[in-house]
Amino acid sequence: MKDVIQELLGQALHQLVKKDYLPKEVIKEPAEEIEISNCPDPKMGDYASNIAMKLAKTAGLPPMQLAEMLVEHTSRSRHIADITADKPGFINIKLADSCLFKIIIDVLEDGDLYGYRQPEERQRICVEFVSANPTGPLHVGHGRGAAYGASLSALLDAAGFDVHREYYVNDHGRQMDILAVSVWLRYLELCGESVNFPASGYRGDYVYDIARLIRNEHGDHLRHNKFEVSDNLPPDAKPDAKPDAKSGADADTADGAAEDDPGDKEKHIDALIQRARELLGKDGFRIVFKTALHAMLDNIRTDLAEFGVEFDEWFDEHKLDKSGAIDRTLQQLRDAGHVYEKDGAQWFRATTFGDSQDRVVVRDNGRTTYFASDIAYLESKLLRGYKPAIYVFGADHHGYIPRLKAAAEGLGHDPDDIEILLVQFANLYRAGVRLSMSTRSGEFTELRQLREEVGNDVARYYYIMRSHNQHMDFDLEQAKENDLDNPIYYIQYAHARIASLFRKLEDEGVRYNQAIGIDSVKLLTNDYEQQLIRGLLQFPELIQIAAEKRSPHMLAHFSHELARKLHTYYNAERILVDDENLRNARMCLLAATAQVLRNALRIMGCSAPEQM
RNA sequence: GCGCUCGUAGCUCAAUCGGAUAGAGCACCGGCCUUCUAAGCCGGGGGUUGCAGGUUCGAUUCCUGCCGAGCGCGCCA
């Protein structure tokens, strides 16, 4: 509908230019350049344009006068009931009733696809999100990225993009080796060996679960005694050592602390990994490694699936190495002259493209860095034709943006072809007390726990109801215990309420006749009904705006608003009246409202219950 | 020190790439169930949009500086 109005105003501008009332500079080339917004107050009209104020300067006319001229020259359309120039220079447009009523029919006809744009050719884009290292279960911090990424993907799909959802599996790095060693040590523990557990090992119970799995499968075949395992290793740090502990004792007052704890936990764990490889051999280590990896991926996959988050592809990092993609991409950068050697390592000259420093891609020991994989992965995405390739990162990764953009540019791409969205942290509160999210405290960390405590719908909604670049407080008390105040229940209740009316009708043996209803929609003239219809009208436009702004939280607000309109209507008017025409017309409106609520809830990843 | 994201009602947050009187929820106060789900509705109080400047017809939005919060600045992943 907006495009119709843009078109009409565009034509009016052309006419005024043709008559020499206005200079030709005022012509906005694509009509879409003409901004159309919703009126803040429905009494003013349905749509508003600020075009007269925008062009006042180039036209050399006061905004109000220009607005009036435009109104005069806008050709009469059957869609428009009224068009006026108002106060500072806005042009307000009121839609014809017939136009509004038709919305109900549109919704009923389009059904699950109402609000969805379906262009002939869909632009292919990729959304990569979560991508947590498979070294442990997902924690609540990943939850927001998961909920945001999934809803954003659904939103972009609705807006007409061909969306590819991708999870990048870091199955190649040192962290995975540490997990494997952690599992192996727990396995040895189960075998009866009393080995020390390293400070930087993974301590969660899930590590024992995997160890148990291996022992069931392979018995004691991978057992080595504790002396073989720990002899001649560099000393470990204390298990509880916190590098940046801010306790009262500072280095200068308690210099004994350093001597008590001379170990380097990083050197220790690296040596331990090496030892494990030696003792287990290539095959033995692989058994532990693969079992751990698969167990964790299963865990994560199941967790996400239960959360309603699905991916089209799980992209394994190691494939980039195996296929030679990393080498090829690095060679490409070398050929372009963006790589140099220093201190035995190879550096990507990221500073040429605005990064604050150059970045190592090949270490002096010959191994490629994590960033080298990132570059190859980036190239893979762009070669596959995604435009843009969207990354959803936690806010703590914002430092990666300049180097990734630099890499894209170094490979000869437009840096705008990759788009990096940051999701800010969510703080969990219980009864006003902030819960620690560190793994060490073990207080409340797993996404699974959160889902079990508050439910999937609540978790999904709470995660996305705030703008992704806004820090957010997630209060478990409000989310769970006080469900009267929970916005997601409020929305779902509106949907259930409508379903309940249809049930009621059936119980009373009265048939709902949609044909009669559609013929009678013109009876829906009271304020409440008009408000609801306008809500339905706004939905497709909201999808487009929210998608452009990568802001699924706008759907949360929209849904709440639509639910409020429904509840208000329900309280003010009796829906199931005796008059057959009016009753069926109202039921049509409610059916359409339920449909829009369903569509919005689906994009947000929440269910639309028939009863509550 | 440098950089990124922010700062809006008592609390949690909106505000459609700069628009009309800055809006919701929670909390607080007062009304509405013999009738379709009261998990609801209606009404009320509550604001110098962190501070100071600047840009223009118009600023919560854009620019500069300051104050404050969170997070980053490795041949770690």
XYZ file of C-alpha atoms (C1' of nucleotides) in Angstrom:
689
model
C 0.000 0.000 0.000
C 2.869 2.317 0.769
C 4.220 1.922 -2.733
C 0.899 3.097 -4.170
C 1.165 6.286 -2.168
C 4.792 6.778 -3.089
C 3.808 6.431 -6.700
C 1.010 8.990 -6.393
C 3.194 11.538 -4.671
C 5.930 10.927 -7.220
C 3.488 11.664 -10.019
C 2.371 14.842 -8.290
C 5.992 15.987 -8.115
C 6.463 15.290 -11.813
C 3.388 17.310 -12.678
C 4.532 20.277 -10.641
C 7.872 20.190 -12.389
C 6.241 19.909 -15.771
C 4.187 23.004 -15.025
C 7.381 24.781 -14.005
C 6.161 25.345 -10.461
C 9.156 23.453 -9.138
C 12.774 22.960 -10.228
C 13.496 19.516 -11.589
C 15.942 18.816 -8.752
C 13.028 17.883 -6.515
C 12.339 14.689 -8.448
C 13.198 11.676 -6.358
C 14.259 9.038 -8.804
C 13.103 5.783 -7.400
C 9.703 6.521 -5.950
C 10.805 4.540 -2.908
C 12.929 7.506 -1.937
C 9.759 9.221 -0.846
C 9.379 8.452 2.816
C 6.032 7.186 3.988
C 5.406 6.618 7.651
C 2.443 5.798 9.824
C 0.573 8.648 11.414
C 1.255 8.962 15.118
C -2.452 9.458 15.728
C -5.036 7.580 13.636
C -7.233 10.667 13.692
C -4.750 12.337 11.364
C -4.924 9.542 8.865
C -3.178 6.295 8.056
C -0.023 7.367 6.289
C 2.104 10.465 6.409
C 4.862 11.848 4.256
C 7.455 14.427 5.182
C 8.358 14.980 1.547
C 7.278 18.617 1.487
C 9.530 19.497 4.399
C 12.418 17.596 2.891
C 12.121 19.369 -0.424
C 11.199 22.802 0.857
C 14.738 24.063 0.489
C 15.430 22.854 -3.041
C 11.950 23.928 -4.090
C 12.468 27.357 -2.595
C 9.052 27.286 -0.975
C 7.767 27.134 2.595
C 7.033 23.499 3.502
C 3.375 24.110 4.160
C 2.805 25.706 0.783
C 4.617 22.910 -0.986
C 2.559 20.352 0.896
C -0.636 22.060 -0.223
C 0.514 22.110 -3.829
C 1.310 18.432 -3.686
C -2.047 17.630 -2.181
C -3.771 19.551 -4.968
C -1.858 17.735 -7.650
C -2.180 14.256 -6.264
C -4.544 12.424 -8.508
C -7.643 10.987 -6.964
C -7.293 7.314 -6.265
C -9.998 4.937 -5.161
C -7.635 3.807 -2.419
C -7.528 7.197 -0.797
C -10.385 8.672 1.156
C -8.688 11.880 2.113
C -5.405 13.661 1.641
C -4.484 16.806 3.534
C -1.587 19.097 4.256
C -1.084 19.550 7.985
C 0.741 21.762 10.418
C 4.482 21.929 9.833
C 4.221 20.479 6.340
C 3.167 16.862 6.615
C 0.948 15.296 4.022
C -1.550 12.998 5.693
C -3.383 10.326 3.816
C -6.449 8.494 4.937
C -7.173 5.215 3.223
C -10.566 4.433 1.783
C -12.712 2.104 3.890
C -12.886 -0.410 1.084
C -9.146 -0.535 1.144
C -9.032 -1.264 4.851
C -11.694 -3.919 4.702
C -9.852 -5.688 1.961
C -6.951 -6.236 4.343
C -9.005 -8.765 6.275
C -9.594 -10.718 3.108
C -5.926 -10.493 2.163
C -4.886 -11.932 5.502
C -7.353 -14.785 5.273
C -6.292 -15.584 1.733
C -2.536 -15.385 2.336
C -2.718 -17.229 5.625
C 0.687 -18.299 6.908
C 2.288 -16.220 4.166
C 0.577 -12.948 5.018
C 3.289 -10.373 5.521
C 5.774 -12.468 3.599
C 7.261 -10.887 0.526
C 7.875 -13.322 -2.281
C 9.965 -11.757 -5.006
C 10.602 -13.611 -8.242
C 14.266 -13.748 -7.487
C 15.367 -14.080 -3.933
C 18.626 -12.549 -2.872
C 20.770 -15.206 -1.244
C 22.139 -14.316 2.145
C 23.843 -16.263 4.840
C 23.366 -15.858 8.553
C 26.032 -17.404 10.715
C 25.212 -17.526 14.382
C 25.931 -19.263 17.682
C 29.083 -21.034 16.379
C 30.092 -21.795 19.950
C 33.136 -23.998 20.366
C 31.963 -27.567 20.931
C 33.903 -27.804 24.163
C 30.918 -27.707 26.470
C 27.157 -27.252 26.593
C 25.710 -23.946 25.477
C 25.406 -21.401 28.231
C 22.895 -18.624 28.669
C 25.141 -16.185 26.859
C 24.857 -18.267 23.707
C 21.103 -18.280 24.154
C 20.661 -14.709 23.102
C 22.753 -15.215 19.987
C 20.750 -18.320 19.161
C 17.382 -16.657 19.673
C 18.432 -13.511 17.851
C 20.020 -15.342 14.928
C 17.059 -17.650 14.493
C 14.495 -14.865 14.633
C 16.543 -12.635 12.387
C 16.799 -15.458 9.848
C 13.068 -16.068 9.960
C 12.486 -12.353 9.602
C 14.780 -12.063 6.592
C 13.086 -15.065 5.063
C 9.738 -13.326 5.499
C 11.160 -10.175 3.968
C 11.935 -12.100 0.790
C 15.515 -13.265 1.150
C 16.805 -16.741 0.492
C 18.344 -17.363 3.899
C 21.051 -19.896 4.595
C 21.524 -20.546 8.312
C 24.979 -21.672 9.224
C 26.882 -22.811 12.318
C 30.651 -22.704 12.127
C 32.101 -25.634 14.026
C 35.495 -24.912 15.546
C 36.624 -28.519 15.511
C 40.226 -27.831 14.729
C 41.778 -25.794 17.457
C 43.677 -26.058 20.660
C 40.513 -25.745 22.734
C 39.267 -28.992 21.255
C 42.565 -30.658 22.151
C 42.114 -29.442 25.703
C 38.663 -30.955 25.793
C 40.020 -34.251 24.496
C 42.711 -34.310 27.165
C 40.179 -33.410 29.849
C 38.015 -36.305 28.751
C 40.954 -38.665 28.691
C 42.031 -37.699 32.215
C 38.513 -38.292 33.496
C 38.575 -41.619 31.696
C 41.813 -42.519 33.491
C 40.141 -41.490 36.723
C 37.290 -43.888 35.984
C 39.891 -46.576 35.309
C 41.253 -45.964 38.791
C 44.298 -43.829 38.005
C 44.687 -40.880 40.369
C 46.022 -38.262 37.990
C 45.967 -34.555 38.695
C 43.475 -32.532 36.716
C 45.014 -29.490 35.005
C 43.972 -25.964 35.863
C 42.882 -25.110 32.343
C 41.028 -28.376 31.763
C 37.268 -28.526 31.321
C 35.683 -29.454 34.605
C 31.985 -29.897 33.855
C 30.113 -33.110 34.584
C 29.614 -33.603 30.879
C 33.323 -34.434 30.633
C 32.737 -37.471 32.844
C 29.775 -38.463 30.683
C 31.944 -38.575 27.599
C 34.681 -40.418 29.484
C 32.131 -43.004 30.550
C 31.035 -43.370 26.948
C 34.584 -44.135 25.876
C 35.133 -46.594 28.693
C 31.949 -48.469 27.798
C 33.099 -48.673 24.221
C 36.811 -49.326 24.639
C 37.263 -50.633 28.169
C 40.763 -50.058 29.505
C 42.457 -49.980 26.132
C 43.361 -46.330 26.419
C 44.629 -46.595 29.978
C 48.121 -45.494 30.956
C 49.438 -45.197 34.469
C 49.713 -41.864 36.149
C 53.508 -41.735 36.046
C 53.574 -42.118 32.286
C 50.991 -39.397 32.042
C 52.426 -36.755 34.326
C 56.164 -37.352 34.596
C 58.355 -34.445 33.597
C 55.582 -32.068 32.698
C 56.125 -28.369 33.269
C 54.420 -27.361 36.530
C 50.756 -26.469 36.451
C 49.215 -23.400 38.004
C 46.989 -23.805 41.033
C 43.542 -24.988 40.021
C 41.851 -22.008 41.642
C 44.293 -19.388 40.478
C 42.444 -16.478 39.005
C 44.746 -14.364 36.889
C 43.001 -11.097 37.627
C 41.714 -11.752 41.106
C 41.080 -8.449 42.784
C 41.467 -9.563 46.348
C 43.087 -7.327 48.911
C 46.550 -8.816 48.573
C 48.490 -7.076 45.862
C 51.742 -8.245 44.365
C 53.848 -5.864 46.415
C 52.347 -6.843 49.744
C 52.263 -10.600 49.149
C 55.157 -11.378 46.903
C 55.179 -14.922 48.251
C 52.176 -15.716 46.097
C 54.199 -15.876 42.930
C 56.642 -18.310 44.442
C 53.914 -20.547 45.775
C 52.559 -20.856 42.310
C 55.319 -20.855 39.767
C 53.407 -22.951 37.235
C 52.223 -21.864 33.850
C 48.921 -23.521 33.163
C 49.151 -22.876 29.422
C 52.542 -24.540 29.067
C 51.382 -27.355 31.274
C 48.284 -28.137 29.250
C 50.144 -27.925 25.959
C 52.682 -30.427 27.216
C 49.879 -32.629 28.455
C 48.272 -32.597 25.024
C 51.592 -33.596 23.531
C 51.952 -36.391 26.079
C 48.469 -37.671 25.322
C 49.234 -37.809 21.630
C 52.420 -39.762 22.298
C 50.899 -42.271 24.682
C 47.674 -42.819 22.800
C 49.101 -42.716 19.342
C 47.331 -41.117 16.457
C 44.423 -43.542 16.479
C 43.931 -43.553 20.225
C 43.913 -39.792 20.463
C 41.521 -39.645 17.582
C 39.071 -41.912 19.341
C 38.990 -39.614 22.358
C 38.916 -36.464 20.270
C 36.147 -37.615 17.937
C 34.011 -39.044 20.695
C 34.251 -35.784 22.585
C 33.521 -33.710 19.511
C 30.536 -35.746 18.439
C 29.119 -35.907 21.920
C 29.334 -32.149 22.297
C 27.908 -31.451 18.876
C 25.012 -33.792 19.589
C 24.471 -32.041 22.857
C 24.465 -28.608 21.237
C 22.393 -29.687 18.268
C 19.732 -31.239 20.453
C 19.707 -28.258 22.767
C 19.200 -25.860 19.886
C 16.609 -28.032 18.186
C 14.588 -28.135 21.395
C 14.923 -24.365 21.472
C 13.446 -24.190 17.987
C 16.741 -23.179 16.417
C 17.694 -25.061 13.268
C 20.553 -24.693 10.820
C 20.861 -25.453 7.125
C 24.517 -26.243 7.476
C 27.059 -27.106 10.127
C 30.268 -25.945 8.564
C 33.322 -27.800 9.870
C 36.469 -25.784 10.257
C 38.729 -28.753 9.538
C 37.286 -29.042 6.046
C 38.855 -25.717 5.184
C 42.237 -27.196 5.978
C 41.601 -30.547 4.345
C 40.294 -29.062 1.128
C 43.261 -26.734 0.875
C 41.033 -23.706 1.117
C 43.192 -22.107 3.783
C 46.335 -22.453 1.681
C 44.572 -21.202 -1.415
C 43.174 -18.179 0.342
C 46.508 -17.294 1.910
C 48.174 -17.639 -1.472
C 45.600 -15.291 -2.909
C 46.516 -12.728 -0.265
C 50.208 -13.250 -0.924
C 49.706 -12.773 -4.647
C 47.932 -9.532 -3.928
C 50.916 -8.434 -1.866
C 49.102 -8.276 1.458
C 51.306 -10.783 3.303
C 54.826 -10.279 4.654
C 57.254 -12.156 6.892
C 58.459 -10.959 10.250
C 60.020 -12.836 13.187
C 59.580 -16.105 11.340
C 55.821 -15.670 11.045
C 53.636 -14.530 8.154
C 51.492 -11.487 8.650
C 48.448 -10.193 6.864
C 48.819 -6.457 6.378
C 45.423 -5.596 7.845
C 46.502 -2.049 8.550
C 46.266 -1.270 4.821
C 42.534 -1.710 5.207
C 42.046 0.197 8.404
C 42.665 -2.385 11.109
C 44.690 -1.179 14.073
C 47.433 -3.773 13.608
C 48.663 -6.451 11.241
C 47.632 -10.004 12.016
C 49.569 -13.261 12.035
C 48.215 -15.874 9.664
C 51.035 -18.434 9.833
C 52.937 -18.869 13.100
C 56.677 -19.332 13.282
C 56.016 -23.036 13.987
C 54.342 -23.291 10.613
C 50.793 -23.722 11.847
C 48.112 -21.450 10.516
C 46.221 -19.312 13.000
C 42.563 -19.304 13.804
C 42.311 -16.062 11.869
C 43.668 -17.810 8.757
C 40.723 -20.199 8.979
C 38.418 -17.233 9.410
C 39.687 -15.699 6.211
C 39.233 -18.925 4.283
C 35.760 -19.315 5.737
C 34.879 -15.759 4.778
C 36.084 -16.433 1.239
C 34.016 -19.599 1.153
C 30.874 -17.724 2.069
C 31.398 -15.028 -0.514
C 32.333 -17.540 -3.212
C 29.101 -19.344 -2.495
C 27.396 -16.120 -3.495
C 25.915 -14.821 -0.275
C 25.326 -11.104 -0.318
C 25.676 -10.146 2.356
C 27.207 -12.776 4.577
C 25.878 -11.887 7.989
C 27.793 -12.723 11.154
C 26.096 -12.657 14.514
C 28.744 -12.170 17.172
C 28.678 -11.716 20.890
C 29.615 -8.190 21.876
C 32.948 -9.391 23.212
C 34.027 -10.154 19.648
C 33.659 -6.631 18.341
C 37.428 -6.423 17.998
C 37.149 -8.856 15.066
C 35.160 -6.563 12.862
C 38.048 -4.486 11.472
C 40.208 -7.520 10.693
C 37.394 -9.417 8.991
C 36.485 -6.384 6.920
C 40.140 -5.967 6.098
C 40.381 -9.589 5.009
C 37.353 -9.212 2.781
C 38.876 -6.173 1.151
C 42.268 -7.835 0.843
C 40.615 -10.662 -1.051
C 39.151 -8.145 -3.436
C 35.619 -8.038 -2.094
C 33.505 -5.124 -1.074
C 33.765 -5.045 2.728
C 30.049 -4.319 2.813
C 29.451 -7.832 1.520
C 30.036 -9.010 5.035
C 27.880 -7.624 7.762
C 28.705 -8.186 11.398
C 25.976 -7.806 13.963
C 26.783 -7.667 17.626
C 24.550 -9.067 20.298
C 25.113 -7.424 23.646
C 25.282 -9.383 26.856
C 22.257 -10.452 28.785
C 22.505 -10.323 32.539
C 20.446 -12.825 34.435
C 18.750 -11.766 37.644
C 16.858 -13.700 40.227
C 14.805 -11.585 42.605
C 16.894 -8.554 41.817
C 20.192 -10.344 42.397
C 22.516 -10.669 39.464
C 23.580 -14.206 38.739
C 27.149 -14.876 37.865
C 27.573 -16.375 34.443
C 31.108 -17.553 34.804
C 31.597 -21.249 34.336
C 33.669 -21.362 37.472
C 30.858 -20.395 39.799
C 28.566 -22.966 38.247
C 25.641 -20.936 39.518
C 23.421 -20.677 36.516
C 25.132 -21.232 33.265
C 23.502 -23.606 30.861
C 20.956 -22.592 28.282
C 19.260 -25.909 28.918
C 18.684 -25.000 32.561
C 17.179 -21.697 31.549
C 14.857 -23.330 29.051
C 13.727 -25.845 31.635
C 13.113 -23.197 34.224
C 11.194 -20.599 32.222
C 10.133 -22.526 29.126
C 11.187 -22.138 25.525
C 8.601 -19.538 24.555
C 9.489 -17.235 27.404
C 13.208 -17.633 26.796
C 12.903 -16.956 23.065
C 10.713 -13.925 23.591
C 12.782 -12.407 26.369
C 15.974 -12.817 24.426
C 14.665 -10.966 21.394
C 12.307 -8.430 22.943
C 15.154 -5.958 23.345
C 17.227 -4.450 20.608
C 20.247 -6.659 19.923
C 22.677 -3.820 20.489
C 21.177 -2.990 23.829
C 22.467 -4.468 27.059
C 19.686 -6.399 28.629
C 18.587 -7.587 32.026
C 16.752 -10.871 32.095
C 14.862 -11.294 35.319
C 13.932 -14.878 36.022
C 11.310 -13.877 38.543
C 9.426 -11.795 36.063
C 9.995 -14.336 33.333
C 8.694 -17.251 35.276
C 7.102 -16.810 38.658
C 4.969 -13.842 37.897
C 3.493 -15.016 34.657
C 0.638 -12.546 34.968
C 3.007 -9.848 33.907
C 4.676 -11.746 31.170
C 4.328 -10.103 27.777
C 4.640 -13.337 25.837
C 1.716 -14.863 27.725
C -0.243 -11.716 27.086
C 0.283 -12.150 23.359
C -0.383 -15.863 23.397
C -3.488 -15.274 25.465
C -4.861 -13.035 22.747
C -4.406 -15.841 20.271
C -5.948 -18.413 22.606
C -8.833 -16.098 23.306
C -9.732 -15.963 19.641
C -9.487 -19.732 19.359
C -11.727 -19.973 22.366
C -14.399 -17.884 20.647
C -14.409 -20.254 17.719
C -14.783 -23.171 20.110
C -17.588 -21.381 21.884
C -19.377 -20.876 18.618
C -19.082 -24.534 17.808
C -20.316 -25.538 21.269
C -23.412 -23.485 20.695
C -23.980 -25.255 17.417
C -23.615 -22.115 15.356
C -21.604 -22.375 12.179
C -18.929 -19.889 11.313
C -19.543 -18.812 7.760
C -16.531 -17.058 6.327
C -18.267 -16.215 3.059
C -20.977 -14.302 4.882
C -18.345 -12.658 7.014
C -16.337 -11.482 4.049
C -19.446 -10.077 2.442
C -20.143 -8.177 5.625
C -16.753 -6.755 6.566
C -18.048 -3.284 5.798
C -20.019 -3.538 9.043
C -16.772 -3.375 11.004
C -16.842 0.346 11.549
C -16.339 0.930 15.242
C -13.054 2.287 16.549
C -11.879 -1.001 18.013
C -12.374 -2.810 14.754
C -10.693 -0.078 12.762
C -7.733 -0.192 15.124
C -7.362 -3.927 14.676
C -7.550 -3.668 10.906
C -4.846 -1.021 10.911
C -2.726 -3.347 12.971
C -3.117 -6.038 10.334
C -2.299 -3.524 7.626
C 0.949 -2.547 9.296
C 2.296 -6.072 9.624
C 3.824 -6.503 6.139
C 5.442 -3.082 6.354
C 6.802 -3.885 9.774
C 8.404 -7.057 8.450
C 10.279 -5.043 5.842
C 11.454 -2.361 8.236
C 12.421 -4.817 10.952
C 14.342 -6.911 8.428
C 16.182 -3.902 7.068
C 17.124 -2.852 10.549
C 17.978 -6.439 11.551
C 15.651 -5.858 14.453
C 13.343 -8.721 15.333
C 12.566 -6.954 18.590
C 10.226 -4.738 16.606
C 8.040 -7.788 16.145
C 7.836 -8.241 19.874
C 6.494 -4.730 20.274
C 4.159 -5.044 17.358
C 2.700 -8.287 18.662
C 2.152 -6.838 22.077
C 0.384 -3.861 20.558
C -1.821 -6.028 18.378
C -2.682 -8.225 21.352
C -3.618 -5.152 23.330
C -5.971 -4.029 20.570
C -7.573 -7.427 20.572
C -8.066 -7.489 24.350
C -9.499 -3.995 24.307
C -11.932 -4.934 21.567
C -12.920 -8.107 23.349
C -13.705 -6.253 26.542
C -15.600 -3.476 24.869
C -17.726 -5.380 22.397
C -19.555 -8.644 22.394
C -18.226 -10.624 19.456
C -20.780 -13.420 19.246
C -23.829 -11.334 18.540
C -27.089 -12.719 17.219
C -26.930 -10.852 13.940
C -25.476 -13.369 11.511
C -23.799 -10.868 9.207
C -22.118 -8.862 11.932
C -21.136 -11.960 13.871
C -19.441 -13.557 10.899
C -17.751 -10.302 9.927
C -16.325 -10.024 13.432
C -15.180 -13.612 13.384
C -13.411 -12.923 10.091
C -11.593 -10.033 11.687
C -10.616 -12.204 14.628
C -9.505 -15.035 12.370
C -7.304 -12.565 10.525
C -5.942 -11.186 13.788
C -5.119 -14.676 15.019
C -3.374 -15.343 11.732
C -1.154 -12.297 12.061
C -0.371 -13.151 15.688
C 0.573 -16.659 14.564
C 2.826 -15.343 11.824
C 4.556 -12.954 14.196
C 4.956 -15.579 16.904
C 6.380 -18.017 14.395
C 9.069 -15.573 13.323
C 9.901 -14.929 16.951
C 10.159 -18.661 17.524
C 7.231 -18.856 19.934
C 4.215 -21.107 19.863
C 0.668 -19.891 19.276
C -1.464 -21.939 21.674
C -5.140 -22.623 21.034
C -5.883 -22.472 24.711
C -4.175 -21.500 27.925
C 45.913 5.048 26.958
C 43.213 3.635 22.203
C 38.748 1.424 20.136
C 33.586 -0.715 20.040
C 28.385 -0.762 22.167
C 25.551 2.150 25.229
C 23.238 6.115 28.843
C 15.385 7.774 27.880
C 9.742 7.622 33.888
C 11.313 4.603 40.560
C 12.752 -0.434 37.594
C 13.170 -3.026 32.577
C 12.940 -1.035 27.788
C 10.425 1.389 22.818
C 10.418 5.449 19.667
C 9.755 3.102 11.678
C 17.892 5.078 7.837
C 16.204 13.457 11.586
C 9.639 14.387 12.248
C 3.857 16.039 14.774
C 2.040 16.073 22.132
C 8.995 11.106 23.744
C 5.579 5.791 24.391
C 4.766 0.537 26.632
C 5.295 -3.080 30.601
C 6.385 -3.646 35.830
C 5.581 -1.064 40.489
C 1.887 2.607 42.793
C -3.450 4.741 43.155
C -8.783 4.327 41.584
C -12.752 1.830 38.811
C -14.919 -2.869 35.659
C -16.895 -10.057 36.226
C -25.449 -13.009 37.075
C -23.258 -12.386 29.806
C -17.938 -14.946 24.715
C -11.203 -17.030 29.326
C -10.497 -10.924 34.850
C -3.756 -14.702 32.263
C -8.252 -9.260 30.616
C -10.161 -3.947 30.210
C -10.630 1.485 31.510
C -8.702 5.864 34.130
C -4.599 8.499 37.089
C 0.148 10.327 38.837
C 5.235 9.912 37.165
C 10.476 13.082 32.105
C 15.368 19.283 31.456
C 16.064 11.866 26.871
C 23.744 11.673 31.492
C 26.072 17.006 31.037
C 27.724 21.181 27.719
C 27.985 22.991 22.974
C 27.220 22.488 17.430
C 24.622 21.239 12.580
C 18.773 22.849 10.608
C 12.574 24.321 9.311
C 12.884 20.306 13.319
C 17.636 16.380 17.369
C 16.332 10.833 21.950
C 18.390 10.128 16.799
C 23.770 13.304 13.360
C 28.920 15.957 14.921
C 32.570 17.588 18.994
C 34.010 17.571 24.154
C 33.204 15.869 29.135
C 30.941 12.339 32.910
C 29.333 7.251 33.736
C 28.500 1.688 32.471
C 29.841 -2.825 29.806
C 33.289 -5.083 26.483
C 37.649 -5.449 23.621
C 43.039 -4.240 22.373
C 48.159 -11.942 21.987
C 52.480 -15.800 16.892
C 44.844 -17.630 22.474
C 40.684 -19.890 20.375
